PDB file of C-alpha atoms in Angstrom:
ATOM      1  CA  SER A   1       0.000   0.000   0.000  1.00 82.00           C
ATOM      2  CA  GLU A   2       2.933   2.334   0.655  1.00 83.00           C
ATOM      3  CA  ILE A   3       4.279   1.794  -2.879  1.00 86.00           C
ATOM      4  CA  ALA A   4       0.804   2.345  -4.363  1.00 86.00           C
ATOM      5  CA  ALA A   5       0.370   5.578  -2.383  1.00 84.00           C
ATOM      6  CA  LYS A   6       3.779   6.826  -3.531  1.00 84.00           C
ATOM      7  CA  GLU A   7       2.953   5.987  -7.152  1.00 87.00           C
ATOM      8  CA  GLN A   8      -0.448   7.704  -6.872  1.00 89.00           C
ATOM      9  CA  ARG A   9       1.208  10.843  -5.444  1.00 85.00           C
ATOM     10  CA  GLN A  10       3.665  10.863  -8.338  1.00 88.00           C
ATOM     11  CA  ILE A  11       0.880  10.529 -10.933  1.00 91.00           C
ATOM     12  CA  SER A  12      -1.148  13.249  -9.233  1.00 93.00           C
ATOM     13  CA  LEU A  13       1.869  15.574  -8.959  1.00 93.00           C
ATOM     14  CA  GLU A  14       2.736  14.992 -12.615  1.00 94.00           C
ATOM     15  CA  GLN A  15      -0.769  16.072 -13.645  1.00 95.00           C
ATOM     16  CA  ASP A  16      -0.636  19.050 -11.289  1.00 96.00           C
ATOM     17  CA  LEU A  17       2.771  20.069 -12.618  1.00 96.00           C
ATOM     18  CA  ALA A  18       1.478  19.986 -16.203  1.00 95.00           C
ATOM     19  CA  SER A  19      -1.419  22.206 -15.093  1.00 95.00           C
ATOM     20  CA  ALA A  20       0.934  24.550 -13.225  1.00 95.00           C
ATOM     21  CA  LEU A  21       3.079  24.942 -16.342  1.00 94.00           C
ATOM     22  CA  ALA A  22      -0.001  25.720 -18.448  1.00 93.00           C
ATOM     23  CA  SER A  23      -1.410  28.265 -15.978  1.00 92.00           C
ATOM     24  CA  ASP A  24       1.651  30.107 -14.611  1.00 88.00           C
ATOM     25  CA  GLY A  25       1.491  28.141 -11.367  1.00 93.00           C
ATOM     26  CA  LEU A  26       5.278  28.210 -10.947  1.00 97.00           C
ATOM     27  CA  GLU A  27       7.583  31.027  -9.914  1.00 96.00           C
ATOM     28  CA  LEU A  28      11.186  31.942 -10.486  1.00 97.00           C
ATOM     29  CA  HIS A  29      13.199  33.126  -7.519  1.00 97.00           C
ATOM     30  CA  TYR A  30      16.478  34.904  -8.134  1.00 97.00           C
ATOM     31  CA  GLN A  31      19.396  34.011  -5.891  1.00 96.00           C
ATOM     32  CA  PRO A  32      21.966  36.810  -5.885  1.00 96.00           C
ATOM     33  CA  GLN A  33      25.584  36.159  -6.798  1.00 94.00           C
ATOM     34  CA  TYR A  34      28.112  38.510  -5.233  1.00 94.00           C
ATOM     35  CA  ASP A  35      31.486  39.804  -6.335  1.00 92.00           C
ATOM     36  CA  LEU A  36      33.640  39.092  -3.291  1.00 94.00           C
ATOM     37  CA  LYS A  37      36.055  41.930  -4.113  1.00 95.00           C
ATOM     38  CA  THR A  38      33.428  44.669  -4.311  1.00 93.00           C
ATOM     39  CA  GLY A  39      30.562  43.173  -2.331  1.00 92.00           C
ATOM     40  CA  SER A  40      28.165  44.122  -5.109  1.00 91.00           C
ATOM     41  CA  ILE A  41      25.719  41.862  -6.898  1.00 91.00           C
ATOM     42  CA  SER A  42      27.379  40.492 -10.028  1.00 92.00           C
ATOM     43  CA  GLY A  43      24.501  38.289 -11.103  1.00 95.00           C
ATOM     44  CA  VAL A  44      21.520  36.203 -10.147  1.00 97.00           C
ATOM     45  CA  GLU A  45      20.637  32.561 -10.621  1.00 96.00           C
ATOM     46  CA  ALA A  46      17.062  31.803 -11.703  1.00 97.00           C
ATOM     47  CA  LEU A  47      15.570  29.034  -9.568  1.00 97.00           C
ATOM     48  CA  ALA A  48      12.162  27.447 -10.257  1.00 97.00           C
ATOM     49  CA  ARG A  49       9.801  27.107  -7.309  1.00 97.00           C
ATOM     50  CA  TRP A  50       6.381  25.475  -7.046  1.00 96.00           C
ATOM     51  CA  GLN A  51       3.850  26.404  -4.407  1.00 94.00           C
ATOM     52  CA  HIS A  52       1.218  23.695  -4.855  1.00 94.00           C
ATOM     53  CA  PRO A  53      -2.299  25.018  -4.079  1.00 92.00           C
ATOM     54  CA  GLU A  54      -3.104  22.101  -1.749  1.00 93.00           C
ATOM     55  CA  LEU A  55       0.244  20.576  -0.748  1.00 92.00           C
ATOM     56  CA  GLY A  56       2.220  23.769  -0.232  1.00 93.00           C
ATOM     57  CA  ASN A  57       5.858  24.078  -1.229  1.00 94.00           C
ATOM     58  CA  ILE A  58       7.034  21.187  -3.388  1.00 94.00           C
ATOM     59  CA  SER A  59      10.793  20.702  -3.223  1.00 92.00           C
ATOM     60  CA  PRO A  60      12.662  21.469  -6.465  1.00 94.00           C
ATOM     61  CA  ASP A  61      14.410  18.118  -6.040  1.00 92.00           C
ATOM     62  CA  GLU A  62      11.026  16.423  -6.233  1.00 92.00           C
ATOM     63  CA  PHE A  63       9.295  18.369  -8.997  1.00 94.00           C
ATOM     64  CA  ILE A  64      12.345  18.721 -11.257  1.00 94.00           C
ATOM     65  CA  SER A  65      13.039  15.001 -10.935  1.00 91.00           C
ATOM     66  CA  LEU A  66       9.369  14.349 -11.710  1.00 93.00           C
ATOM     67  CA  ALA A  67       9.562  16.669 -14.736  1.00 94.00           C
ATOM     68  CA  GLU A  68      12.620  14.803 -16.037  1.00 91.00           C
ATOM     69  CA  GLN A  69      10.946  11.407 -15.629  1.00 90.00           C
ATOM     70  CA  SER A  70       7.731  12.526 -17.319  1.00 88.00           C
ATOM     71  CA  ASN A  71       9.281  14.571 -20.140  1.00 86.00           C
ATOM     72  CA  LEU A  72       7.695  17.771 -18.782  1.00 95.00           C
ATOM     73  CA  ILE A  73      11.270  18.988 -18.362  1.00 95.00           C
ATOM     74  CA  LEU A  74      11.346  20.446 -21.877  1.00 95.00           C
ATOM     75  CA  ASP A  75       8.235  22.526 -21.171  1.00 95.00           C
ATOM     76  CA  LEU A  76       9.614  23.510 -17.769  1.00 96.00           C
ATOM     77  CA  GLY A  77      12.922  24.490 -19.365  1.00 95.00           C
ATOM     78  CA  LYS A  78      11.195  26.631 -21.997  1.00 95.00           C
ATOM     79  CA  TRP A  79       9.146  28.328 -19.281  1.00 96.00           C
ATOM     80  CA  VAL A  80      12.240  29.024 -17.158  1.00 97.00           C
ATOM     81  CA  ILE A  81      14.132  30.480 -20.123  1.00 96.00           C
ATOM     82  CA  ALA A  82      11.247  32.699 -21.258  1.00 96.00           C
ATOM     83  CA  THR A  83      10.471  33.892 -17.727  1.00 97.00           C
ATOM     84  CA  ALA A  84      14.105  34.549 -16.826  1.00 97.00           C
ATOM     85  CA  PHE A  85      14.743  36.348 -20.130  1.00 97.00           C
ATOM     86  CA  LYS A  86      11.673  38.542 -19.605  1.00 97.00           C
ATOM     87  CA  GLN A  87      12.947  39.535 -16.151  1.00 97.00           C
ATOM     88  CA  ALA A  88      16.510  40.030 -17.436  1.00 97.00           C
ATOM     89  CA  LYS A  89      15.126  42.322 -20.154  1.00 96.00           C
ATOM     90  CA  HIS A  90      13.319  44.336 -17.483  1.00 97.00           C
ATOM     91  CA  TRP A  91      16.556  44.707 -15.503  1.00 96.00           C
ATOM     92  CA  GLN A  92      18.532  45.511 -18.664  1.00 95.00           C
ATOM     93  CA  ASP A  93      16.046  48.234 -19.635  1.00 96.00           C
ATOM     94  CA  ALA A  94      16.245  49.649 -16.097  1.00 96.00           C
ATOM     95  CA  GLY A  95      20.025  49.996 -16.482  1.00 95.00           C
ATOM     96  CA  TYR A  96      21.173  47.065 -14.376  1.00 92.00           C
ATOM     97  CA  ARG A  97      24.211  45.247 -15.760  1.00 90.00           C
ATOM     98  CA  PHE A  98      24.494  41.843 -14.122  1.00 93.00           C
ATOM     99  CA  LYS A  99      24.229  38.295 -15.413  1.00 95.00           C
ATOM    100  CA  THR A 100      21.208  36.070 -15.137  1.00 97.00           C
ATOM    101  CA  ALA A 101      22.209  32.402 -14.809  1.00 97.00           C
ATOM    102  CA  ILE A 102      19.896  29.628 -15.930  1.00 96.00           C
ATOM    103  CA  ASN A 103      20.333  25.933 -15.130  1.00 93.00           C
ATOM    104  CA  LEU A 104      19.746  23.539 -17.998  1.00 91.00           C
ATOM    105  CA  SER A 105      18.555  19.960 -17.837  1.00 88.00           C
ATOM    106  CA  PRO A 106      20.338  17.184 -19.705  1.00 86.00           C
ATOM    107  CA  LYS A 107      17.273  16.660 -21.913  1.00 89.00           C
ATOM    108  CA  GLN A 108      17.293  20.306 -22.983  1.00 90.00           C
ATOM    109  CA  CYS A 109      20.949  20.058 -23.962  1.00 86.00           C
ATOM    110  CA  GLU A 110      20.291  16.886 -25.955  1.00 87.00           C
ATOM    111  CA  GLN A 111      17.773  18.619 -28.248  1.00 89.00           C
ATOM    112  CA  ALA A 112      19.218  19.136 -31.737  1.00 89.00           C
ATOM    113  CA  SER A 113      17.809  22.674 -31.917  1.00 92.00           C
ATOM    114  CA  PHE A 114      18.724  23.658 -28.362  1.00 90.00           C
ATOM    115  CA  SER A 115      21.309  26.381 -29.028  1.00 92.00           C
ATOM    116  CA  ALA A 116      19.340  27.806 -31.977  1.00 93.00           C
ATOM    117  CA  ASP A 117      16.159  27.927 -29.868  1.00 94.00           C
ATOM    118  CA  LEU A 118      17.946  29.669 -27.014  1.00 95.00           C
ATOM    119  CA  LEU A 119      19.493  32.237 -29.348  1.00 95.00           C
ATOM    120  CA  ALA A 120      16.060  32.854 -30.895  1.00 95.00           C
ATOM    121  CA  GLU A 121      14.657  33.574 -27.422  1.00 95.00           C
ATOM    122  CA  LEU A 122      17.505  36.005 -26.744  1.00 95.00           C
ATOM    123  CA  GLN A 123      16.683  37.796 -29.975  1.00 95.00           C
ATOM    124  CA  ARG A 124      12.944  37.817 -29.198  1.00 96.00           C
ATOM    125  CA  PHE A 125      13.623  39.649 -25.930  1.00 96.00           C
ATOM    126  CA  SER A 126      16.371  41.854 -27.427  1.00 94.00           C
ATOM    127  CA  LEU A 127      18.683  40.834 -24.613  1.00 94.00           C
ATOM    128  CA  ASP A 128      22.355  41.655 -24.345  1.00 94.00           C
ATOM    129  CA  LYS A 129      23.771  38.138 -24.686  1.00 94.00           C
ATOM    130  CA  SER A 130      26.673  38.951 -22.379  1.00 93.00           C
ATOM    131  CA  LEU A 131      24.173  39.259 -19.520  1.00 94.00           C
ATOM    132  CA  ILE A 132      23.072  35.613 -19.813  1.00 96.00           C
ATOM    133  CA  GLU A 133      24.896  32.648 -18.319  1.00 96.00           C
ATOM    134  CA  ILE A 134      23.959  29.056 -19.068  1.00 93.00           C
ATOM    135  CA  GLU A 135      24.781  26.489 -16.389  1.00 91.00           C
ATOM    136  CA  VAL A 136      25.162  22.811 -17.185  1.00 86.00           C
ATOM    137  CA  THR A 137      26.088  20.111 -14.733  1.00 79.00           C
ATOM    138  CA  GLU A 138      29.175  17.987 -15.031  1.00 72.00           C
ATOM    139  CA  SER A 139      27.002  14.878 -15.431  1.00 69.00           C
ATOM    140  CA  THR A 140      25.188  16.517 -18.385  1.00 70.00           C
ATOM    141  CA  LEU A 141      28.500  17.135 -20.115  1.00 71.00           C
ATOM    142  CA  MET A 142      29.631  13.566 -19.598  1.00 69.00           C
ATOM    143  CA  LYS A 143      26.545  12.132 -21.330  1.00 70.00           C
ATOM    144  CA  ASP A 144      27.458  13.395 -24.797  1.00 68.00           C
ATOM    145  CA  MET A 145      30.536  15.603 -24.625  1.00 71.00           C
ATOM    146  CA  ASP A 146      30.809  16.232 -28.376  1.00 73.00           C
ATOM    147  CA  SER A 147      27.198  17.224 -29.025  1.00 77.00           C
ATOM    148  CA  ILE A 148      26.755  19.324 -25.898  1.00 81.00           C
ATOM    149  CA  SER A 149      30.144  20.957 -26.391  1.00 80.00           C
ATOM    150  CA  ALA A 150      29.050  21.990 -29.908  1.00 85.00           C
ATOM    151  CA  HIS A 151      25.949  23.675 -28.458  1.00 86.00           C
ATOM    152  CA  LEU A 152      28.012  25.431 -25.817  1.00 86.00           C
ATOM    153  CA  LYS A 153      30.572  26.601 -28.393  1.00 88.00           C
ATOM    154  CA  SER A 154      27.768  28.028 -30.504  1.00 90.00           C
ATOM    155  CA  LEU A 155      26.371  29.910 -27.520  1.00 92.00           C
ATOM    156  CA  ARG A 156      29.832  31.148 -26.491  1.00 91.00           C
ATOM    157  CA  GLY A 157      30.409  32.308 -30.071  1.00 92.00           C
ATOM    158  CA  HIS A 158      27.330  34.502 -29.734  1.00 93.00           C
ATOM    159  CA  GLY A 159      28.481  35.998 -26.428  1.00 94.00           C
ATOM    160  CA  VAL A 160      26.547  33.858 -23.938  1.00 94.00           C
ATOM    161  CA  SER A 161      28.518  32.820 -20.848  1.00 92.00           C
ATOM    162  CA  VAL A 162      28.743  29.136 -19.974  1.00 89.00           C
ATOM    163  CA  ALA A 163      29.369  27.699 -16.511  1.00 87.00           C
ATOM    164  CA  ILE A 164      29.727  24.160 -15.221  1.00 83.00           C
ATOM    165  CA  ASP A 165      27.614  23.514 -12.150  1.00 77.00           C
ATOM    166  CA  ASP A 166      28.620  20.876  -9.595  1.00 62.00           C
ATOM    167  CA  PHE A 167      32.010  20.276 -11.214  1.00 60.00           C
ATOM    168  CA  GLY A 168      34.061  17.732  -9.304  1.00 56.00           C
ATOM    169  CA  THR A 169      31.085  15.800  -7.955  1.00 55.00           C
ATOM    170  CA  GLY A 170      31.358  13.130 -10.665  1.00 55.00           C
ATOM    171  CA  TYR A 171      34.191  11.393 -12.411  1.00 56.00           C
ATOM    172  CA  SER A 172      35.515  14.065 -14.712  1.00 56.00           C
ATOM    173  CA  SER A 173      38.928  15.618 -14.434  1.00 57.00           C
ATOM    174  CA  LEU A 174      40.329  19.048 -15.060  1.00 59.00           C
ATOM    175  CA  GLY A 175      41.540  17.702 -18.424  1.00 59.00           C
ATOM    176  CA  TYR A 176      37.938  17.769 -19.714  1.00 61.00           C
ATOM    177  CA  LEU A 177      37.838  21.522 -19.240  1.00 63.00           C
ATOM    178  CA  GLN A 178      40.319  21.971 -22.092  1.00 62.00           C
ATOM    179  CA  HIS A 179      37.688  20.653 -24.527  1.00 61.00           C
ATOM    180  CA  LEU A 180      34.944  23.041 -23.427  1.00 63.00           C
ATOM    181  CA  PRO A 181      34.236  26.685 -24.170  1.00 61.00           C
TER     182      PRO A 181
END
């Protein structure tokens, strides 16, 4: 009965997450990044949050994992990018010059049109590309180094910053960094 209840919760949450994505039921929170030399904000990291109407705060670990398992991650990723770019455009227009970092899922990076789609979104919002930073995890890079590296090189070539998140938590070495933009 415990397994059945867990499975039922997952099915219910998956449906609720799809509804939340369709009806702006998620939020982005922006975690500041500080320049240690000056003490000023040098950027922000966009973090998805879900306040479920009945269950309250759903942990990002739970709903992002659920999104990856159910293939909602591509829709979630598109929503995060569009929402973060809209906010970054607002800050840019207000005269603020700091980076907005966005975490990418492995499935987003595996899409053949990923870098082209992201660049199209940057153009749609008329964003200064140097104010956007894309974060990929070490484990994402290790899945398909050549393909993902090509996407990252394309983005770097257009002025988008690239960062590796959680580097050193897996099996890669510093030698891999020489092959990345």
